[in-house]
GROMACS .gro file of C-alpha atoms in nm:
model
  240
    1UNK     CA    1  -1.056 -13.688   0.434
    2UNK     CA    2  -1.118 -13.811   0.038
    3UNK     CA    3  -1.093 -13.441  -0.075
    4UNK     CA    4  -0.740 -13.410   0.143
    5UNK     CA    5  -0.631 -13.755   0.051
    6UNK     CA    6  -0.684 -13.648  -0.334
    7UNK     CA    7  -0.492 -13.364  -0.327
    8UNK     CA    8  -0.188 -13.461  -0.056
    9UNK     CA    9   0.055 -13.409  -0.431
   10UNK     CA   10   0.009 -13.066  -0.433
   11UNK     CA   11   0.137 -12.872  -0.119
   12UNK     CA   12  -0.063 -12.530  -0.039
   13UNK     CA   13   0.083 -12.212   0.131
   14UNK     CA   14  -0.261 -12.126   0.248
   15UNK     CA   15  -0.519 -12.295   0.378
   16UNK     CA   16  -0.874 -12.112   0.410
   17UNK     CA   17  -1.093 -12.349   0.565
   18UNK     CA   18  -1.468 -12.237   0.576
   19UNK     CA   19  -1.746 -12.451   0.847
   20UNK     CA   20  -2.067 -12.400   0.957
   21UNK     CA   21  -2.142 -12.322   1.350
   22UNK     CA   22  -2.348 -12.620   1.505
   23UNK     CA   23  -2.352 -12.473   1.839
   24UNK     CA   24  -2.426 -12.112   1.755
   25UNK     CA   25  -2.645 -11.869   1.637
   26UNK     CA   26  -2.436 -11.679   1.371
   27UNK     CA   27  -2.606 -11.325   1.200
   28UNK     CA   28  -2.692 -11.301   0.878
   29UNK     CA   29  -2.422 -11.235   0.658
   30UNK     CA   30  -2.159 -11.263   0.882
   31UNK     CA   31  -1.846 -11.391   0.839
   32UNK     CA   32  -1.663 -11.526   1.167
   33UNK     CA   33  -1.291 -11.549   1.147
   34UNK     CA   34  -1.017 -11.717   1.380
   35UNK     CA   35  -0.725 -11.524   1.486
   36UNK     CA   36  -0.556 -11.770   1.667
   37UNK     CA   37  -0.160 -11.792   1.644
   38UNK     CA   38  -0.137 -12.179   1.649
   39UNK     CA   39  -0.354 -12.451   1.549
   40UNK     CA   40  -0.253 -12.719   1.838
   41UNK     CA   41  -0.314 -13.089   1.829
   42UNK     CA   42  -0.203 -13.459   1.801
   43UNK     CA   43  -0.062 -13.407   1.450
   44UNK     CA   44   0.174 -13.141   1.576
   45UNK     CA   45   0.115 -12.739   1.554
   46UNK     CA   46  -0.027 -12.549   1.263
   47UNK     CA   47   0.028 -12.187   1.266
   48UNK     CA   48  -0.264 -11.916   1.198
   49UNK     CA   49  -0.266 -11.697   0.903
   50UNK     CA   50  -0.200 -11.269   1.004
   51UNK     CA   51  -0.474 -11.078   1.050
   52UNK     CA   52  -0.651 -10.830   0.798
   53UNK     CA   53  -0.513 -10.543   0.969
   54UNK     CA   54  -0.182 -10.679   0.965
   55UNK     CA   55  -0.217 -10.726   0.558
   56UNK     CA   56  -0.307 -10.316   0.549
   57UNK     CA   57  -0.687 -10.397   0.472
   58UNK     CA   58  -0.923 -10.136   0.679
   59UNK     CA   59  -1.259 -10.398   0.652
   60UNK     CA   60  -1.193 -10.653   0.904
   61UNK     CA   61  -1.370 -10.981   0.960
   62UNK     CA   62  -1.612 -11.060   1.262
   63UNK     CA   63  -1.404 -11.191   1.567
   64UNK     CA   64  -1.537 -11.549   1.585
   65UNK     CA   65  -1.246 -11.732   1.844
   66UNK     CA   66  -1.496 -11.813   2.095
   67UNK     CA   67  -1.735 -12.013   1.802
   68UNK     CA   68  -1.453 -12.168   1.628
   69UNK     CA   69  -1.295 -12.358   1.938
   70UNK     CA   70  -1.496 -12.663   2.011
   71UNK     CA   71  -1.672 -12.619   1.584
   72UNK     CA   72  -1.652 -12.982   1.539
   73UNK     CA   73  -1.716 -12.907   1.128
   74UNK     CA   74  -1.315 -12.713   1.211
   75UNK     CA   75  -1.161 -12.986   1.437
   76UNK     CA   76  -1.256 -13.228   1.216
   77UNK     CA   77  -1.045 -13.125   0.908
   78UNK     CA   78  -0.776 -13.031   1.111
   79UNK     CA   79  -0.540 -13.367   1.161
   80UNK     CA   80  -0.536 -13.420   0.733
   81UNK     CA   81  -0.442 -13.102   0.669
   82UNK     CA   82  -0.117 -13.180   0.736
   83UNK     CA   83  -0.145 -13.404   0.390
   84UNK     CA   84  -0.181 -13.081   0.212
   85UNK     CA   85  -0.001 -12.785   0.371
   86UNK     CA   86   0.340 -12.675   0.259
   87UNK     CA   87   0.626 -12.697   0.534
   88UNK     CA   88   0.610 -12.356   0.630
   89UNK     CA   89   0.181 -12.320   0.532
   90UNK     CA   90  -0.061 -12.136   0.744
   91UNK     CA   91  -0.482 -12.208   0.807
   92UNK     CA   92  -0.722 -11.904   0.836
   93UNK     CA   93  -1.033 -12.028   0.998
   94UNK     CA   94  -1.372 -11.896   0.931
   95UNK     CA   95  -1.734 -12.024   1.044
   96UNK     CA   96  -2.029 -11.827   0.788
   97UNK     CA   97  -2.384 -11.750   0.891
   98UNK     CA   98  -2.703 -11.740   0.655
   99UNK     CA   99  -2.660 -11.512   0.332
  100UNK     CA  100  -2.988 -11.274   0.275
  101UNK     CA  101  -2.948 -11.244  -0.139
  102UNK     CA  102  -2.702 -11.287  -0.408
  103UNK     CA  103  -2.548 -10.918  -0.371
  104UNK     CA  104  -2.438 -11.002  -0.003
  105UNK     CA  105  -2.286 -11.282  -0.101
  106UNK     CA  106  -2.067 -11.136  -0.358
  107UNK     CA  107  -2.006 -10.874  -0.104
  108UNK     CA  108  -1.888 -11.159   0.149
  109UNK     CA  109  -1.642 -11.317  -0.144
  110UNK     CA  110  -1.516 -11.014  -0.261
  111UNK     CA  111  -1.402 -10.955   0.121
  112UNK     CA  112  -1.259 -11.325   0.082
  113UNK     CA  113  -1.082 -11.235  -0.205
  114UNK     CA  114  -0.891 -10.886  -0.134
  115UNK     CA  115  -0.803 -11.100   0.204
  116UNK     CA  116  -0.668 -11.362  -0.049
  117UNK     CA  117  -0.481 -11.139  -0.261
  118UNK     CA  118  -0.276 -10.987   0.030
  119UNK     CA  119  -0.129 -11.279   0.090
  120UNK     CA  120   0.233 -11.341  -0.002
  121UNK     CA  121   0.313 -11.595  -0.294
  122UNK     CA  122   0.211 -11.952  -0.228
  123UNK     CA  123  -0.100 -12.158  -0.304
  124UNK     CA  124  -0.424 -12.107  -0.168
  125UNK     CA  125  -0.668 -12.395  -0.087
  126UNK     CA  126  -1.070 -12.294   0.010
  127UNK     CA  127  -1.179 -12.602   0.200
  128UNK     CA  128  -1.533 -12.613   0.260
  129UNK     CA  129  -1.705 -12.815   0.621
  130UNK     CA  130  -2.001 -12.985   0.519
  131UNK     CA  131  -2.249 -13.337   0.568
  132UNK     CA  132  -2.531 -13.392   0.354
  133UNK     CA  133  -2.892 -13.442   0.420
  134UNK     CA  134  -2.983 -13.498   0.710
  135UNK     CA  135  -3.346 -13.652   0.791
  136UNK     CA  136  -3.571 -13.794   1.047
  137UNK     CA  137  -3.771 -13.692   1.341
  138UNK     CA  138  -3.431 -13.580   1.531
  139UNK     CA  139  -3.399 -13.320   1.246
  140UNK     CA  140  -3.758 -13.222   1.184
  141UNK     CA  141  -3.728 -13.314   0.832
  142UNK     CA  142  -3.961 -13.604   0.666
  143UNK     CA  143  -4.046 -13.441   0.320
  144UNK     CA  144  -3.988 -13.781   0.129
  145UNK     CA  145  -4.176 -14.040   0.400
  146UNK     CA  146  -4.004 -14.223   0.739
  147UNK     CA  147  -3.702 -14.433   0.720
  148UNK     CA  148  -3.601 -14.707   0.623
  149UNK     CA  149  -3.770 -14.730   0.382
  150UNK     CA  150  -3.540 -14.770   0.075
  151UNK     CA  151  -3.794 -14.539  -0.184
  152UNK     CA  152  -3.724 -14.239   0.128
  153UNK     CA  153  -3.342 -14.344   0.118
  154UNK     CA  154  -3.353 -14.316  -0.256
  155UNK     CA  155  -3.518 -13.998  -0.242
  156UNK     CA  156  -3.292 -13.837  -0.028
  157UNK     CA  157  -2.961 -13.954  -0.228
  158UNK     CA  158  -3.121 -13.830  -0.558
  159UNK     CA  159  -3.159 -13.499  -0.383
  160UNK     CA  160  -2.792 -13.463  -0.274
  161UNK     CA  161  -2.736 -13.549  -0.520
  162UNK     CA  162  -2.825 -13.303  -0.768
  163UNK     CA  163  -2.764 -13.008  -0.496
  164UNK     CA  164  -2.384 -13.189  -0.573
  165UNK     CA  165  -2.443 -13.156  -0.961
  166UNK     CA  166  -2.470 -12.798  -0.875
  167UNK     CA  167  -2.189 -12.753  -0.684
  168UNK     CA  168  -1.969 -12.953  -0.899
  169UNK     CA  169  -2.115 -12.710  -1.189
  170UNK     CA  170  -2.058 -12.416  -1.017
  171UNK     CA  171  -2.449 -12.333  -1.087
  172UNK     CA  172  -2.442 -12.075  -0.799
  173UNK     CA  173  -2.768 -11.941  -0.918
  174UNK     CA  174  -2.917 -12.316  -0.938
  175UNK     CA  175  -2.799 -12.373  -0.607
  176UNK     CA  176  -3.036 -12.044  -0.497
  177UNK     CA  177  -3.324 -12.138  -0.693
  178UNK     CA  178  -3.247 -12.536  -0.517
  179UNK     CA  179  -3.283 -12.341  -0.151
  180UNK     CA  180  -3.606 -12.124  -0.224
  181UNK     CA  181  -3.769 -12.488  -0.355
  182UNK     CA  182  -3.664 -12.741  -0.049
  183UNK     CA  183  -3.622 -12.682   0.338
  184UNK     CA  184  -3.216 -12.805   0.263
  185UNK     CA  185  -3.064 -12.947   0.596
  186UNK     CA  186  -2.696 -12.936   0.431
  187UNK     CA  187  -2.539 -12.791   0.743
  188UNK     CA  188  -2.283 -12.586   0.531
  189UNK     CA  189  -2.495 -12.461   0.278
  190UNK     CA  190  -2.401 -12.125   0.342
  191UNK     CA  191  -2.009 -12.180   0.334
  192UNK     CA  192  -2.013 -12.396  -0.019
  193UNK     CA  193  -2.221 -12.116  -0.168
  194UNK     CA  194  -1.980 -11.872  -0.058
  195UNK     CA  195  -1.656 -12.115  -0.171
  196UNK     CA  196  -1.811 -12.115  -0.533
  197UNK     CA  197  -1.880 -11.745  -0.487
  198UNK     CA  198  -1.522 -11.683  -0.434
  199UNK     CA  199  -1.360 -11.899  -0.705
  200UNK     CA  200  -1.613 -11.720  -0.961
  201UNK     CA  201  -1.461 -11.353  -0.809
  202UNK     CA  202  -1.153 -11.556  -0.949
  203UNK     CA  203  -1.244 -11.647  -1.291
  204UNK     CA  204  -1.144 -11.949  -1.250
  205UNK     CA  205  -1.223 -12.259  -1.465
  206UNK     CA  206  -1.218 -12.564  -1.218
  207UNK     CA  207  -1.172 -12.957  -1.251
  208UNK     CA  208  -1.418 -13.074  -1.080
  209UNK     CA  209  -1.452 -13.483  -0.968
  210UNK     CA  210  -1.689 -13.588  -0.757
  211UNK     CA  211  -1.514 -13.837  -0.462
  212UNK     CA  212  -1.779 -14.020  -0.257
  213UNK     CA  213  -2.093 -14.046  -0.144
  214UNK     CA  214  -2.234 -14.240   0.133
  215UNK     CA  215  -2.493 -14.220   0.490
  216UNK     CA  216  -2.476 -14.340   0.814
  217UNK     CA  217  -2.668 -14.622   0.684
  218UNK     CA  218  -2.439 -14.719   0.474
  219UNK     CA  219  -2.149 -14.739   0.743
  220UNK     CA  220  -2.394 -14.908   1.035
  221UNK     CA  221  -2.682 -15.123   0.795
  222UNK     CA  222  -2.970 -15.278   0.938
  223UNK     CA  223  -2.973 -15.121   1.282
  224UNK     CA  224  -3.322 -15.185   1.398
  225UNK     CA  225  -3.553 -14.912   1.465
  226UNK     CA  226  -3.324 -14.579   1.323
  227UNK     CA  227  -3.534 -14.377   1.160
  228UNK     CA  228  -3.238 -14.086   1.119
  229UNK     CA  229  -2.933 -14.088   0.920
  230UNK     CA  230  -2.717 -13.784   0.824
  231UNK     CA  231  -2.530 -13.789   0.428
  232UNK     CA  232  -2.184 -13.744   0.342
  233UNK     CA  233  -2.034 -13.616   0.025
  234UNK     CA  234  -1.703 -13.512  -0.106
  235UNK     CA  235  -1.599 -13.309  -0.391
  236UNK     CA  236  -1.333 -13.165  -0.565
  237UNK     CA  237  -1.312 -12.830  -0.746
  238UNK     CA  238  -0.956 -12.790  -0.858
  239UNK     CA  239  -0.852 -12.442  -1.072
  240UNK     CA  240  -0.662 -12.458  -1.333
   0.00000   0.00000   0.00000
């Protein structure tokens, strides 16, 4: 909501927003898209961007309708995007699975991108669904010692961190070498790789700020006996 909030003075034509899946499975390198007419909800009705085949592009993405309805890391985003969109704007939904190397992500952007470029006039806005770490025994991940313990908190902020110095740097290749050293549990890993992957296809040079940072700690302190707590972060990566 800080990334939407920071932007609501621009207006975009085109909204692409990219989530993990939390309840399924997805393949390696695929790329799951929504081809739903209308977004529907309390904030009023959002209508879907066309299809690819409907744009005259032959490589279409994976149908993904059944994963995307219910993708909490989607719904989520969906009632402050009406800070952003244009009167008339559109949102293309996609969820993205695990990337095997470098090469297939590039081959995912580029697919992004010719998708991108056969769209009509108008701004486009790639909004990435993502938490932070997240850590404890309900995740399987205690590299840095049990919680609360503030040296384990501390530890786990100083690795978000600098996975958000990457991002924020556009260090796509940091960002690799970051996931070959640590077991990451950044749920949409895989989708801000691929954002960055797609505004480098650009040649782009972004602003980038970063907007807050904060855990579930942080918004309910001292409960006794949590040993889990899941990060937020929320940055900005504006072209100019």
């Amino acid at each position: 909501s800080q990334v939407l909030k920071s932007l609501e003075m621009d207006l975009y034509e085109h909204v692409l927003l990219f989530s993990p899946s939390h309840y399924y499975k997805l393949e390696t390198n695929g790329l799951f898209w929504g081809s739903f007419t209308n977004y529907e909800g309390p904030w009023g009705s959002i209508r879907g961007l066309p299809e690819q085949k409907s744009l005259g592009l032959s490589k279409t993405f994976l149908p993904g309708n059944t994963m995307i309805q219910g993708e909490h890391g989607v719904e989520m985003l969906l009632p402050g995007l009406s800070r952003v969109l244009a009167q008339d704007g559109r949102l293309g939904t996609f969820l993205v699975g695990p990337v095997a190397n470098p090469d297939s992500l590039k081959y995912l952007a580029s697919q992004v991108l010719e998708y991108i470029q056969r769209l009509k006039g108008g701004r486009v806005l790639l909004l990435v669904s993502s938490d932070m770490t997240h850590y404890g025994p309900r995740f399987a991940y205690e590299p840095f010692g049990a919680l609360p313990q503030e040296s384990t908190k501390k530890k786990i902020q100083d690795l978000d961190r600098y996975f958000l110095d990457d991002v924020a740097s556009g260090d796509i290749d940091g960002i690799w070498e970051l996931h070959e050293q640590q077991d990451l549990t950044i749920c949409g890993f895989w989708p801000i790789l691929l954002g960055l992957q797609i505004e480098e296809l650009l040649s782009r040079k972004p602003e980038k700020s970063s907007l807050e940072y904060y855990t579930s700690m942080d918004v309910y302190p001292g409960r006794p006996g949590d040993s889990n707590a899941v990060a937020y972060g929320a940055l900005r990566r504006r072209s100019l």
